[in-house]
PDB file of C-alpha atoms in Angstrom:
ATOM      1  CA  MET K   1     -12.458 -24.591  21.317  1.00 58.00           C
ATOM      2  CA  ASN K   2     -16.093 -24.377  22.406  1.00 46.00           C
ATOM      3  CA  HIS K   3     -17.721 -21.336  20.853  1.00 48.00           C
ATOM      4  CA  GLY K   4     -20.770 -21.640  23.072  1.00 41.00           C
ATOM      5  CA  THR K   5     -24.384 -22.256  22.155  1.00 35.00           C
ATOM      6  CA  ARG K   6     -25.784 -21.148  18.848  1.00 36.00           C
ATOM      7  CA  SER K   7     -27.303 -17.693  18.585  1.00 36.00           C
ATOM      8  CA  ALA K   8     -31.087 -17.602  18.737  1.00 33.00           C
ATOM      9  CA  ASP K   9     -31.014 -15.613  15.507  1.00 42.00           C
ATOM     10  CA  THR K  10     -29.023 -18.100  13.455  1.00 40.00           C
ATOM     11  CA  MET K  11     -30.145 -16.570  10.181  1.00 48.00           C
ATOM     12  CA  THR K  12     -28.352 -13.316  10.875  1.00 70.00           C
ATOM     13  CA  LYS K  13     -25.450 -14.165  13.184  1.00 86.00           C
ATOM     14  CA  GLN K  14     -23.539 -17.404  13.177  1.00 93.00           C
ATOM     15  CA  THR K  15     -20.289 -18.815  14.461  1.00 97.00           C
ATOM     16  CA  ILE K  16     -18.062 -19.453  11.478  1.00 98.00           C
ATOM     17  CA  ALA K  17     -14.746 -21.277  11.280  1.00 98.00           C
ATOM     18  CA  PHE K  18     -12.753 -19.893   8.358  1.00 98.00           C
ATOM     19  CA  LEU K  19      -9.880 -22.099   7.203  1.00 98.00           C
ATOM     20  CA  GLY K  20      -7.468 -20.586   4.708  1.00 98.00           C
ATOM     21  CA  THR K  21      -6.808 -16.864   5.040  1.00 98.00           C
ATOM     22  CA  GLY K  22      -4.598 -16.167   2.052  1.00 95.00           C
ATOM     23  CA  LEU K  23      -5.112 -13.672  -0.783  1.00 92.00           C
ATOM     24  CA  MET K  24      -8.795 -14.527  -1.109  1.00 96.00           C
ATOM     25  CA  GLY K  25      -9.628 -15.842   2.335  1.00 98.00           C
ATOM     26  CA  ALA K  26      -8.434 -12.890   4.402  1.00 98.00           C
ATOM     27  CA  PRO K  27     -10.742 -10.266   2.828  1.00 98.00           C
ATOM     28  CA  MET K  28     -13.599 -12.766   2.816  1.00 98.00           C
ATOM     29  CA  ALA K  29     -13.177 -13.380   6.550  1.00 98.00           C
ATOM     30  CA  ARG K  30     -13.130  -9.625   7.124  1.00 98.00           C
ATOM     31  CA  ASN K  31     -16.421  -9.244   5.297  1.00 98.00           C
ATOM     32  CA  LEU K  32     -17.998 -11.925   7.483  1.00 98.00           C
ATOM     33  CA  LEU K  33     -16.800 -10.019  10.538  1.00 98.00           C
ATOM     34  CA  LYS K  34     -18.244  -6.785   9.122  1.00 97.00           C
ATOM     35  CA  ALA K  35     -21.570  -8.591   8.694  1.00 97.00           C
ATOM     36  CA  GLY K  36     -21.603  -9.289  12.438  1.00 97.00           C
ATOM     37  CA  HIS K  37     -20.669 -12.965  12.492  1.00 97.00           C
ATOM     38  CA  ASP K  38     -18.346 -14.540  15.046  1.00 98.00           C
ATOM     39  CA  VAL K  39     -15.369 -15.768  13.031  1.00 98.00           C
ATOM     40  CA  VAL K  40     -12.642 -18.160  14.174  1.00 98.00           C
ATOM     41  CA  VAL K  41      -9.694 -18.311  11.777  1.00 98.00           C
ATOM     42  CA  TRP K  42      -6.898 -20.744  11.025  1.00 98.00           C
ATOM     43  CA  ASN K  43      -4.241 -20.776   8.338  1.00 98.00           C
ATOM     44  CA  ARG K  44      -1.285 -23.045   7.647  1.00 96.00           C
ATOM     45  CA  THR K  45       0.936 -19.953   7.902  1.00 96.00           C
ATOM     46  CA  ARG K  46      -0.140 -18.677  11.308  1.00 97.00           C
ATOM     47  CA  GLU K  47       0.765 -15.021  10.696  1.00 97.00           C
ATOM     48  CA  LYS K  48      -1.834 -14.704   7.931  1.00 97.00           C
ATOM     49  CA  ALA K  49      -4.622 -15.748  10.285  1.00 98.00           C
ATOM     50  CA  GLU K  50      -3.192 -13.858  13.247  1.00 98.00           C
ATOM     51  CA  ALA K  51      -3.446 -10.585  11.293  1.00 98.00           C
ATOM     52  CA  LEU K  52      -7.247 -10.930  11.329  1.00 98.00           C
ATOM     53  CA  THR K  53      -7.451 -10.719  15.111  1.00 98.00           C
ATOM     54  CA  ALA K  54      -7.149  -6.938  14.720  1.00 98.00           C
ATOM     55  CA  ASP K  55     -10.475  -7.095  12.863  1.00 98.00           C
ATOM     56  CA  GLY K  56     -12.136  -9.070  15.647  1.00 98.00           C
ATOM     57  CA  ALA K  57     -11.469 -12.676  14.625  1.00 98.00           C
ATOM     58  CA  LEU K  58     -10.514 -15.371  17.113  1.00 98.00           C
ATOM     59  CA  LEU K  59      -7.347 -17.333  16.323  1.00 98.00           C
ATOM     60  CA  ALA K  60      -7.403 -21.132  16.505  1.00 98.00           C
ATOM     61  CA  GLU K  61      -4.298 -23.242  16.968  1.00 97.00           C
ATOM     62  CA  SER K  62      -5.566 -25.999  14.666  1.00 98.00           C
ATOM     63  CA  PRO K  63      -8.278 -26.426  12.048  1.00 98.00           C
ATOM     64  CA  ALA K  64     -10.119 -28.910  14.268  1.00 98.00           C
ATOM     65  CA  GLU K  65     -10.113 -26.404  17.122  1.00 98.00           C
ATOM     66  CA  ALA K  66     -11.585 -23.772  14.822  1.00 98.00           C
ATOM     67  CA  ALA K  67     -14.313 -26.153  13.619  1.00 98.00           C
ATOM     68  CA  SER K  68     -15.401 -27.301  17.074  1.00 97.00           C
ATOM     69  CA  GLY K  69     -18.825 -25.799  17.826  1.00 94.00           C
ATOM     70  CA  ALA K  70     -19.047 -23.783  14.607  1.00 97.00           C
ATOM     71  CA  ASP K  71     -22.331 -23.456  12.723  1.00 97.00           C
ATOM     72  CA  LEU K  72     -20.482 -23.230   9.423  1.00 98.00           C
ATOM     73  CA  VAL K  73     -16.963 -24.220   8.470  1.00 98.00           C
ATOM     74  CA  ILE K  74     -15.713 -22.409   5.358  1.00 98.00           C
ATOM     75  CA  THR K  75     -12.571 -23.442   3.530  1.00 98.00           C
ATOM     76  CA  ILE K  76     -10.728 -21.778   0.678  1.00 98.00           C
ATOM     77  CA  VAL K  77      -7.442 -23.592   0.143  1.00 96.00           C
ATOM     78  CA  SER K  78      -5.268 -24.650  -2.764  1.00 90.00           C
ATOM     79  CA  ASP K  79      -6.840 -27.872  -4.070  1.00 91.00           C
ATOM     80  CA  GLY K  80      -8.880 -30.975  -3.333  1.00 93.00           C
ATOM     81  CA  LYS K  81      -6.007 -32.736  -1.618  1.00 96.00           C
ATOM     82  CA  ALA K  82      -5.686 -29.850   0.831  1.00 97.00           C
ATOM     83  CA  VAL K  83      -9.433 -29.896   1.538  1.00 98.00           C
ATOM     84  CA  ALA K  84      -9.417 -33.661   2.175  1.00 98.00           C
ATOM     85  CA  ASP K  85      -6.398 -33.272   4.442  1.00 98.00           C
ATOM     86  CA  LEU K  86      -8.225 -30.696   6.575  1.00 98.00           C
ATOM     87  CA  LEU K  87     -11.389 -32.747   6.743  1.00 98.00           C
ATOM     88  CA  PHE K  88     -10.121 -36.239   7.302  1.00 98.00           C
ATOM     89  CA  SER K  89      -6.457 -36.047   8.362  1.00 98.00           C
ATOM     90  CA  GLN K  90      -6.576 -32.934  10.539  1.00 98.00           C
ATOM     91  CA  ASP K  91      -9.932 -33.992  12.032  1.00 98.00           C
ATOM     92  CA  VAL K  92     -12.163 -31.101  10.972  1.00 98.00           C
ATOM     93  CA  ALA K  93     -14.959 -33.572  10.152  1.00 98.00           C
ATOM     94  CA  LYS K  94     -14.646 -35.203  13.563  1.00 98.00           C
ATOM     95  CA  ALA K  95     -14.674 -31.842  15.334  1.00 98.00           C
ATOM     96  CA  MET K  96     -17.819 -30.563  13.583  1.00 98.00           C
ATOM     97  CA  GLN K  97     -21.148 -30.947  15.331  1.00 96.00           C
ATOM     98  CA  LYS K  98     -24.025 -32.799  13.694  1.00 96.00           C
ATOM     99  CA  GLY K  99     -26.245 -30.436  11.738  1.00 96.00           C
ATOM    100  CA  ALA K 100     -23.402 -28.043  10.986  1.00 98.00           C
ATOM    101  CA  THR K 101     -22.539 -27.105   7.415  1.00 98.00           C
ATOM    102  CA  PHE K 102     -19.229 -27.429   5.608  1.00 98.00           C
ATOM    103  CA  VAL K 103     -18.884 -24.882   2.790  1.00 98.00           C
ATOM    104  CA  ASP K 104     -15.906 -25.510   0.533  1.00 98.00           C
ATOM    105  CA  MET K 105     -15.107 -22.393  -1.481  1.00 98.00           C
ATOM    106  CA  SER K 106     -11.874 -23.857  -2.864  1.00 95.00           C
ATOM    107  CA  SER K 107     -11.596 -24.816  -6.524  1.00 89.00           C
ATOM    108  CA  ILE K 108     -11.434 -28.618  -6.686  1.00 92.00           C
ATOM    109  CA  THR K 109     -12.809 -31.304  -8.994  1.00 93.00           C
ATOM    110  CA  PRO K 110     -16.518 -32.136  -9.058  1.00 95.00           C
ATOM    111  CA  GLN K 111     -15.750 -35.750  -8.127  1.00 95.00           C
ATOM    112  CA  GLU K 112     -13.750 -34.660  -5.077  1.00 96.00           C
ATOM    113  CA  ALA K 113     -16.650 -32.441  -4.002  1.00 97.00           C
ATOM    114  CA  ARG K 114     -19.138 -35.295  -4.363  1.00 97.00           C
ATOM    115  CA  ASP K 115     -16.869 -37.613  -2.381  1.00 98.00           C
ATOM    116  CA  HIS K 116     -16.534 -35.097   0.452  1.00 98.00           C
ATOM    117  CA  ALA K 117     -20.312 -34.558   0.497  1.00 98.00           C
ATOM    118  CA  GLU K 118     -20.992 -38.304   0.802  1.00 98.00           C
ATOM    119  CA  ARG K 119     -18.479 -38.808   3.599  1.00 98.00           C
ATOM    120  CA  LEU K 120     -19.760 -35.826   5.557  1.00 98.00           C
ATOM    121  CA  ALA K 121     -23.405 -36.836   5.092  1.00 98.00           C
ATOM    122  CA  ALA K 122     -22.609 -40.141   6.788  1.00 97.00           C
ATOM    123  CA  ALA K 123     -21.529 -38.095   9.839  1.00 96.00           C
ATOM    124  CA  GLY K 124     -24.663 -35.915   9.804  1.00 97.00           C
ATOM    125  CA  ILE K 125     -22.888 -32.875   8.358  1.00 98.00           C
ATOM    126  CA  ASP K 126     -24.220 -30.854   5.425  1.00 98.00           C
ATOM    127  CA  HIS K 127     -21.935 -29.934   2.531  1.00 98.00           C
ATOM    128  CA  LEU K 128     -21.879 -27.263  -0.139  1.00 98.00           C
ATOM    129  CA  ASP K 129     -19.255 -26.906  -2.826  1.00 98.00           C
ATOM    130  CA  ALA K 130     -19.267 -23.153  -3.434  1.00 98.00           C
ATOM    131  CA  PRO K 131     -16.254 -21.983  -5.445  1.00 97.00           C
ATOM    132  CA  VAL K 132     -15.954 -18.320  -6.305  1.00 96.00           C
ATOM    133  CA  SER K 133     -14.962 -16.005  -9.125  1.00 92.00           C
ATOM    134  CA  GLY K 134     -13.997 -12.352  -8.951  1.00 89.00           C
ATOM    135  CA  GLY K 135     -10.427 -12.425  -7.695  1.00 87.00           C
ATOM    136  CA  THR K 136      -9.054 -10.412  -4.812  1.00 90.00           C
ATOM    137  CA  ARG K 137     -11.006  -7.324  -5.885  1.00 91.00           C
ATOM    138  CA  GLY K 138     -14.255  -9.236  -5.650  1.00 95.00           C
ATOM    139  CA  ALA K 139     -13.222 -10.726  -2.312  1.00 97.00           C
ATOM    140  CA  GLU K 140     -12.475  -7.281  -0.893  1.00 97.00           C
ATOM    141  CA  ALA K 141     -15.641  -5.677  -2.278  1.00 98.00           C
ATOM    142  CA  ALA K 142     -17.884  -8.640  -1.332  1.00 98.00           C
ATOM    143  CA  THR K 143     -18.988  -8.974  -4.961  1.00 98.00           C
ATOM    144  CA  LEU K 144     -17.829 -12.528  -5.625  1.00 98.00           C
ATOM    145  CA  ALA K 145     -19.765 -14.789  -7.963  1.00 97.00           C
ATOM    146  CA  ILE K 146     -20.511 -17.836  -5.799  1.00 98.00           C
ATOM    147  CA  MET K 147     -21.468 -21.061  -7.598  1.00 98.00           C
ATOM    148  CA  ALA K 148     -23.001 -23.542  -5.159  1.00 98.00           C
ATOM    149  CA  GLY K 149     -23.669 -27.251  -5.441  1.00 98.00           C
ATOM    150  CA  GLY K 150     -25.605 -29.203  -2.838  1.00 98.00           C
ATOM    151  CA  GLU K 151     -29.055 -29.811  -1.428  1.00 98.00           C
ATOM    152  CA  GLU K 152     -31.410 -26.852  -1.697  1.00 98.00           C
ATOM    153  CA  PRO K 153     -32.351 -26.683   2.034  1.00 97.00           C
ATOM    154  CA  CYS K 154     -28.653 -26.612   2.947  1.00 98.00           C
ATOM    155  CA  PHE K 155     -28.035 -23.843   0.419  1.00 98.00           C
ATOM    156  CA  GLU K 156     -30.937 -21.778   1.750  1.00 98.00           C
ATOM    157  CA  ARG K 157     -29.580 -22.030   5.301  1.00 96.00           C
ATOM    158  CA  ALA K 158     -26.100 -20.950   4.219  1.00 98.00           C
ATOM    159  CA  LYS K 159     -27.256 -18.282   1.764  1.00 98.00           C
ATOM    160  CA  PRO K 160     -27.505 -15.372   4.282  1.00 97.00           C
ATOM    161  CA  VAL K 161     -23.876 -15.949   5.268  1.00 97.00           C
ATOM    162  CA  LEU K 162     -22.701 -16.287   1.682  1.00 98.00           C
ATOM    163  CA  GLU K 163     -24.462 -13.051   0.758  1.00 98.00           C
ATOM    164  CA  ALA K 164     -21.921 -11.229   2.942  1.00 98.00           C
ATOM    165  CA  LEU K 165     -19.308 -12.381   0.426  1.00 98.00           C
ATOM    166  CA  GLY K 166     -21.063 -11.865  -2.889  1.00 98.00           C
ATOM    167  CA  ARG K 167     -23.897 -13.281  -4.963  1.00 98.00           C
ATOM    168  CA  PRO K 168     -24.560 -16.967  -4.263  1.00 98.00           C
ATOM    169  CA  VAL K 169     -26.491 -19.060  -6.800  1.00 98.00           C
ATOM    170  CA  ARG K 170     -27.277 -22.757  -6.443  1.00 98.00           C
ATOM    171  CA  VAL K 171     -26.543 -24.402  -9.783  1.00 98.00           C
ATOM    172  CA  GLY K 172     -27.381 -28.019  -8.902  1.00 98.00           C
ATOM    173  CA  PRO K 173     -26.526 -30.976  -6.655  1.00 98.00           C
ATOM    174  CA  SER K 174     -23.164 -31.761  -5.083  1.00 97.00           C
ATOM    175  CA  GLY K 175     -20.331 -31.165  -7.527  1.00 97.00           C
ATOM    176  CA  ALA K 176     -22.341 -28.761  -9.687  1.00 98.00           C
ATOM    177  CA  GLY K 177     -20.698 -25.739  -8.105  1.00 98.00           C
ATOM    178  CA  GLN K 178     -17.273 -27.053  -9.022  1.00 97.00           C
ATOM    179  CA  LEU K 179     -18.464 -27.891 -12.531  1.00 97.00           C
ATOM    180  CA  ALA K 180     -19.699 -24.313 -12.954  1.00 97.00           C
ATOM    181  CA  LYS K 181     -16.362 -23.019 -11.651  1.00 95.00           C
ATOM    182  CA  LEU K 182     -14.500 -25.123 -14.203  1.00 96.00           C
ATOM    183  CA  ALA K 183     -16.700 -23.675 -16.937  1.00 96.00           C
ATOM    184  CA  ASN K 184     -16.029 -20.196 -15.546  1.00 93.00           C
ATOM    185  CA  GLN K 185     -12.291 -20.806 -15.554  1.00 94.00           C
ATOM    186  CA  ALA K 186     -12.398 -22.053 -19.125  1.00 97.00           C
ATOM    187  CA  ILE K 187     -14.033 -18.775 -20.161  1.00 97.00           C
ATOM    188  CA  VAL K 188     -11.514 -16.759 -18.111  1.00 95.00           C
ATOM    189  CA  ALA K 189      -8.456 -18.565 -19.463  1.00 97.00           C
ATOM    190  CA  VAL K 190      -9.500 -18.460 -23.114  1.00 98.00           C
ATOM    191  CA  THR K 191     -10.549 -14.806 -22.828  1.00 98.00           C
ATOM    192  CA  ILE K 192      -7.230 -13.847 -21.231  1.00 98.00           C
ATOM    193  CA  GLY K 193      -5.523 -15.604 -24.115  1.00 98.00           C
ATOM    194  CA  VAL K 194      -7.358 -13.659 -26.796  1.00 98.00           C
ATOM    195  CA  VAL K 195      -7.094 -10.351 -24.907  1.00 98.00           C
ATOM    196  CA  ALA K 196      -3.337 -10.911 -24.791  1.00 98.00           C
ATOM    197  CA  GLU K 197      -3.294 -11.483 -28.550  1.00 98.00           C
ATOM    198  CA  ALA K 198      -5.457  -8.423 -29.235  1.00 98.00           C
ATOM    199  CA  THR K 199      -3.299  -6.241 -26.987  1.00 98.00           C
ATOM    200  CA  LEU K 200      -0.118  -7.403 -28.690  1.00 97.00           C
ATOM    201  CA  LEU K 201      -1.702  -6.802 -32.103  1.00 97.00           C
ATOM    202  CA  VAL K 202      -2.646  -3.204 -31.235  1.00 97.00           C
ATOM    203  CA  GLU K 203       0.708  -2.401 -29.600  1.00 96.00           C
ATOM    204  CA  SER K 204       2.734  -3.945 -32.419  1.00 95.00           C
ATOM    205  CA  GLY K 205       0.801  -1.929 -34.978  1.00 97.00           C
ATOM    206  CA  GLY K 206       1.462   1.359 -33.169  1.00 97.00           C
ATOM    207  CA  GLY K 207      -1.901   1.727 -31.451  1.00 98.00           C
ATOM    208  CA  ASP K 208      -2.476   2.959 -27.908  1.00 98.00           C
ATOM    209  CA  PRO K 209      -3.726  -0.030 -25.868  1.00 97.00           C
ATOM    210  CA  ALA K 210      -5.473   2.202 -23.292  1.00 97.00           C
ATOM    211  CA  ALA K 211      -7.318   4.040 -26.069  1.00 98.00           C
ATOM    212  CA  PHE K 212      -8.117   0.691 -27.678  1.00 98.00           C
ATOM    213  CA  ARG K 213      -9.759  -0.544 -24.478  1.00 98.00           C
ATOM    214  CA  ASP K 214     -11.664   2.720 -24.139  1.00 98.00           C
ATOM    215  CA  ALA K 215     -12.885   2.471 -27.733  1.00 98.00           C
ATOM    216  CA  LEU K 216     -14.312  -1.001 -27.064  1.00 98.00           C
ATOM    217  CA  LYS K 217     -16.172  -0.025 -23.864  1.00 98.00           C
ATOM    218  CA  GLY K 218     -19.828  -0.925 -24.108  1.00 97.00           C
ATOM    219  CA  GLY K 219     -19.291  -2.804 -27.352  1.00 98.00           C
ATOM    220  CA  PHE K 220     -19.840  -6.464 -28.070  1.00 98.00           C
ATOM    221  CA  ALA K 221     -16.183  -7.362 -27.363  1.00 98.00           C
ATOM    222  CA  ASP K 222     -16.002  -5.480 -24.058  1.00 98.00           C
ATOM    223  CA  SER K 223     -15.454  -7.453 -20.846  1.00 97.00           C
ATOM    224  CA  THR K 224     -14.064  -7.169 -17.347  1.00 94.00           C
ATOM    225  CA  ILE K 225     -11.064  -9.164 -18.508  1.00 96.00           C
ATOM    226  CA  LEU K 226     -10.414  -6.776 -21.384  1.00 98.00           C
ATOM    227  CA  GLN K 227     -10.550  -3.732 -19.136  1.00 97.00           C
ATOM    228  CA  LEU K 228      -8.752  -5.030 -16.038  1.00 95.00           C
ATOM    229  CA  HIS K 229      -6.349  -7.614 -17.425  1.00 97.00           C
ATOM    230  CA  GLY K 230      -5.797  -5.669 -20.624  1.00 98.00           C
ATOM    231  CA  ARG K 231      -4.544  -2.800 -18.482  1.00 98.00           C
ATOM    232  CA  ARG K 232      -2.321  -5.186 -16.519  1.00 97.00           C
ATOM    233  CA  MET K 233      -0.844  -6.453 -19.773  1.00 98.00           C
ATOM    234  CA  SER K 234      -0.051  -3.060 -21.271  1.00 95.00           C
ATOM    235  CA  GLU K 235       1.339  -1.763 -17.969  1.00 96.00           C
ATOM    236  CA  GLY K 236       3.279  -4.941 -17.146  1.00 96.00           C
ATOM    237  CA  ASP K 237       1.602  -5.224 -13.731  1.00 97.00           C
ATOM    238  CA  PHE K 238       1.378  -8.905 -12.867  1.00 97.00           C
ATOM    239  CA  THR K 239       1.031  -8.665  -9.095  1.00 95.00           C
ATOM    240  CA  PRO K 240      -1.141 -11.693  -8.405  1.00 91.00           C
ATOM    241  CA  GLY K 241      -4.867 -11.404  -8.003  1.00 84.00           C
ATOM    242  CA  GLY K 242      -5.326 -14.873  -9.461  1.00 87.00           C
ATOM    243  CA  LYS K 243      -2.084 -16.845  -9.746  1.00 92.00           C
ATOM    244  CA  SER K 244      -1.062 -18.454 -13.009  1.00 97.00           C
ATOM    245  CA  SER K 245      -0.293 -21.699 -11.165  1.00 95.00           C
ATOM    246  CA  ILE K 246      -3.903 -21.843  -9.966  1.00 90.00           C
ATOM    247  CA  GLN K 247      -5.174 -21.100 -13.477  1.00 94.00           C
ATOM    248  CA  LEU K 248      -3.097 -24.008 -14.794  1.00 95.00           C
ATOM    249  CA  LYS K 249      -4.474 -26.281 -12.058  1.00 91.00           C
ATOM    250  CA  ASP K 250      -8.009 -25.308 -13.072  1.00 89.00           C
ATOM    251  CA  LEU K 251      -7.264 -25.966 -16.743  1.00 95.00           C
ATOM    252  CA  ASN K 252      -5.905 -29.407 -15.891  1.00 94.00           C
ATOM    253  CA  ASN K 253      -9.134 -30.119 -14.003  1.00 91.00           C
ATOM    254  CA  ILE K 254     -11.220 -28.790 -16.913  1.00 95.00           C
ATOM    255  CA  ILE K 255      -9.516 -31.115 -19.407  1.00 96.00           C
ATOM    256  CA  ALA K 256      -9.775 -34.084 -17.022  1.00 93.00           C
ATOM    257  CA  GLU K 257     -13.490 -33.463 -16.410  1.00 94.00           C
ATOM    258  CA  ALA K 258     -14.128 -33.058 -20.140  1.00 96.00           C
ATOM    259  CA  SER K 259     -12.316 -36.334 -20.783  1.00 96.00           C
ATOM    260  CA  SER K 260     -14.514 -38.110 -18.229  1.00 93.00           C
ATOM    261  CA  LEU K 261     -17.541 -36.846 -20.190  1.00 93.00           C
ATOM    262  CA  ASN K 262     -16.000 -37.887 -23.545  1.00 97.00           C
ATOM    263  CA  LEU K 263     -15.677 -34.259 -24.617  1.00 97.00           C
ATOM    264  CA  ALA K 264     -12.886 -32.466 -26.459  1.00 97.00           C
ATOM    265  CA  LEU K 265     -12.334 -28.778 -25.624  1.00 98.00           C
ATOM    266  CA  PRO K 266      -9.781 -27.536 -28.187  1.00 98.00           C
ATOM    267  CA  LEU K 267      -9.607 -23.895 -27.032  1.00 98.00           C
ATOM    268  CA  SER K 268      -9.102 -24.915 -23.410  1.00 98.00           C
ATOM    269  CA  GLU K 269      -6.443 -27.405 -24.455  1.00 98.00           C
ATOM    270  CA  ALA K 270      -4.609 -24.767 -26.496  1.00 98.00           C
ATOM    271  CA  VAL K 271      -4.553 -22.186 -23.717  1.00 98.00           C
ATOM    272  CA  ARG K 272      -3.455 -24.857 -21.226  1.00 98.00           C
ATOM    273  CA  THR K 273      -0.367 -25.426 -23.372  1.00 98.00           C
ATOM    274  CA  ARG K 274       0.448 -21.730 -23.079  1.00 97.00           C
ATOM    275  CA  TYR K 275      -0.088 -21.660 -19.303  1.00 98.00           C
ATOM    276  CA  ARG K 276       2.165 -24.690 -18.954  1.00 98.00           C
ATOM    277  CA  ALA K 277       4.875 -22.750 -20.758  1.00 97.00           C
ATOM    278  CA  LEU K 278       4.346 -19.729 -18.498  1.00 98.00           C
ATOM    279  CA  VAL K 279       4.362 -21.720 -15.260  1.00 98.00           C
ATOM    280  CA  GLU K 280       6.727 -24.607 -15.941  1.00 97.00           C
ATOM    281  CA  GLU K 281       9.199 -23.153 -18.440  1.00 96.00           C
ATOM    282  CA  MET K 282       9.216 -19.446 -17.509  1.00 97.00           C
ATOM    283  CA  GLY K 283       8.739 -19.840 -13.739  1.00 97.00           C
ATOM    284  CA  GLY K 284       5.692 -17.569 -13.774  1.00 97.00           C
ATOM    285  CA  GLY K 285       3.467 -19.563 -11.443  1.00 97.00           C
ATOM    286  CA  ASP K 286       3.256 -16.800  -8.836  1.00 97.00           C
ATOM    287  CA  LEU K 287       2.419 -14.100 -11.391  1.00 97.00           C
ATOM    288  CA  ASP K 288      -1.141 -13.007 -12.098  1.00 96.00           C
ATOM    289  CA  HIS K 289      -2.806 -15.088 -14.802  1.00 97.00           C
ATOM    290  CA  ALA K 290      -2.769 -12.002 -17.042  1.00 98.00           C
ATOM    291  CA  ALA K 291       0.958 -12.731 -17.354  1.00 98.00           C
ATOM    292  CA  LEU K 292      -0.006 -15.040 -20.201  1.00 98.00           C
ATOM    293  CA  TYR K 293       0.684 -11.875 -22.199  1.00 98.00           C
ATOM    294  CA  ARG K 294       4.347 -12.094 -21.180  1.00 96.00           C
ATOM    295  CA  GLN K 295       4.476 -15.667 -22.426  1.00 96.00           C
ATOM    296  CA  LEU K 296       2.968 -14.557 -25.737  1.00 96.00           C
ATOM    297  CA  LYS K 297       5.460 -11.706 -26.171  1.00 93.00           C
ATOM    298  CA  GLU K 298       8.436 -13.935 -25.445  1.00 92.00           C
ATOM    299  CA  ARG K 299       7.097 -16.543 -27.871  1.00 88.00           C
ATOM    300  CA  GLU K 300       6.809 -13.918 -30.610  1.00 84.00           C
ATOM    301  CA  GLN K 301      10.328 -12.649 -29.883  1.00 83.00           C
ATOM    302  CA  ASP K 302      11.692 -16.204 -30.115  1.00 83.00           C
ATOM    303  CA  LEU K 303       9.980 -16.668 -33.484  1.00 78.00           C
ATOM    304  CA  SER K 304      11.212 -13.355 -34.941  1.00 69.00           C
TER     305      SER K 304
END
């Protein structure tokens, strides 16, 4: 698919191939369309990408077709293996033009990101690892935290596009974005764990969890996780914004990265054990990661 010559005003309007239009990717692609970019979409499940044509996206039959002629190729898929498959098995790297930029917004390991950057650089293609935080709400509202790793000139060229999705910050060279995302996910997972414990403590003692959250607003213990996921916990609403299976994958990557740096992360290791129970023993992989509260409640019931 030849998308034509590049726009003269490449800083404001670009041709973007967006690969992976699931829970996060679909609203992100819509925000790029709202910003005035030409967006070509592809998804493994065709219907998810096809739905975006109503918003003005072009539908590609393959990821390589989407990438051909694009200024930027953005991916947000399940893991590093899926990213490598798109790049090197499904020929996205071969289809990209020299001087184009590959922006991987998936959550993968820092080493995988560095490997992809090296292989693409050999083909004259720039690379940013730019994972995100903020869940589906952040994707829809274009308020995602975007943690980017890569060369500064490449980041500056991609920044105007990324600003249509949220707040991009370059945190270092290739792999640094993924390292920051792992650190982010460690904070998220451990905080969800303690919010679940605090919620159970208040409920079990006869307190009103909604009033409890309100009482803590603006205080030192307040957080987005307390307010949003605390409400999910007390209401039993675990419709996925961020899946528990993905949280477990991130925790596995966190522990592996820490091990490679000769670090021990006891809180992360403890909460990983609980997510393993939720995903592998309770079958809760497709539930929101706030469902760790359900795992905690069942554990307490088993002990009583």
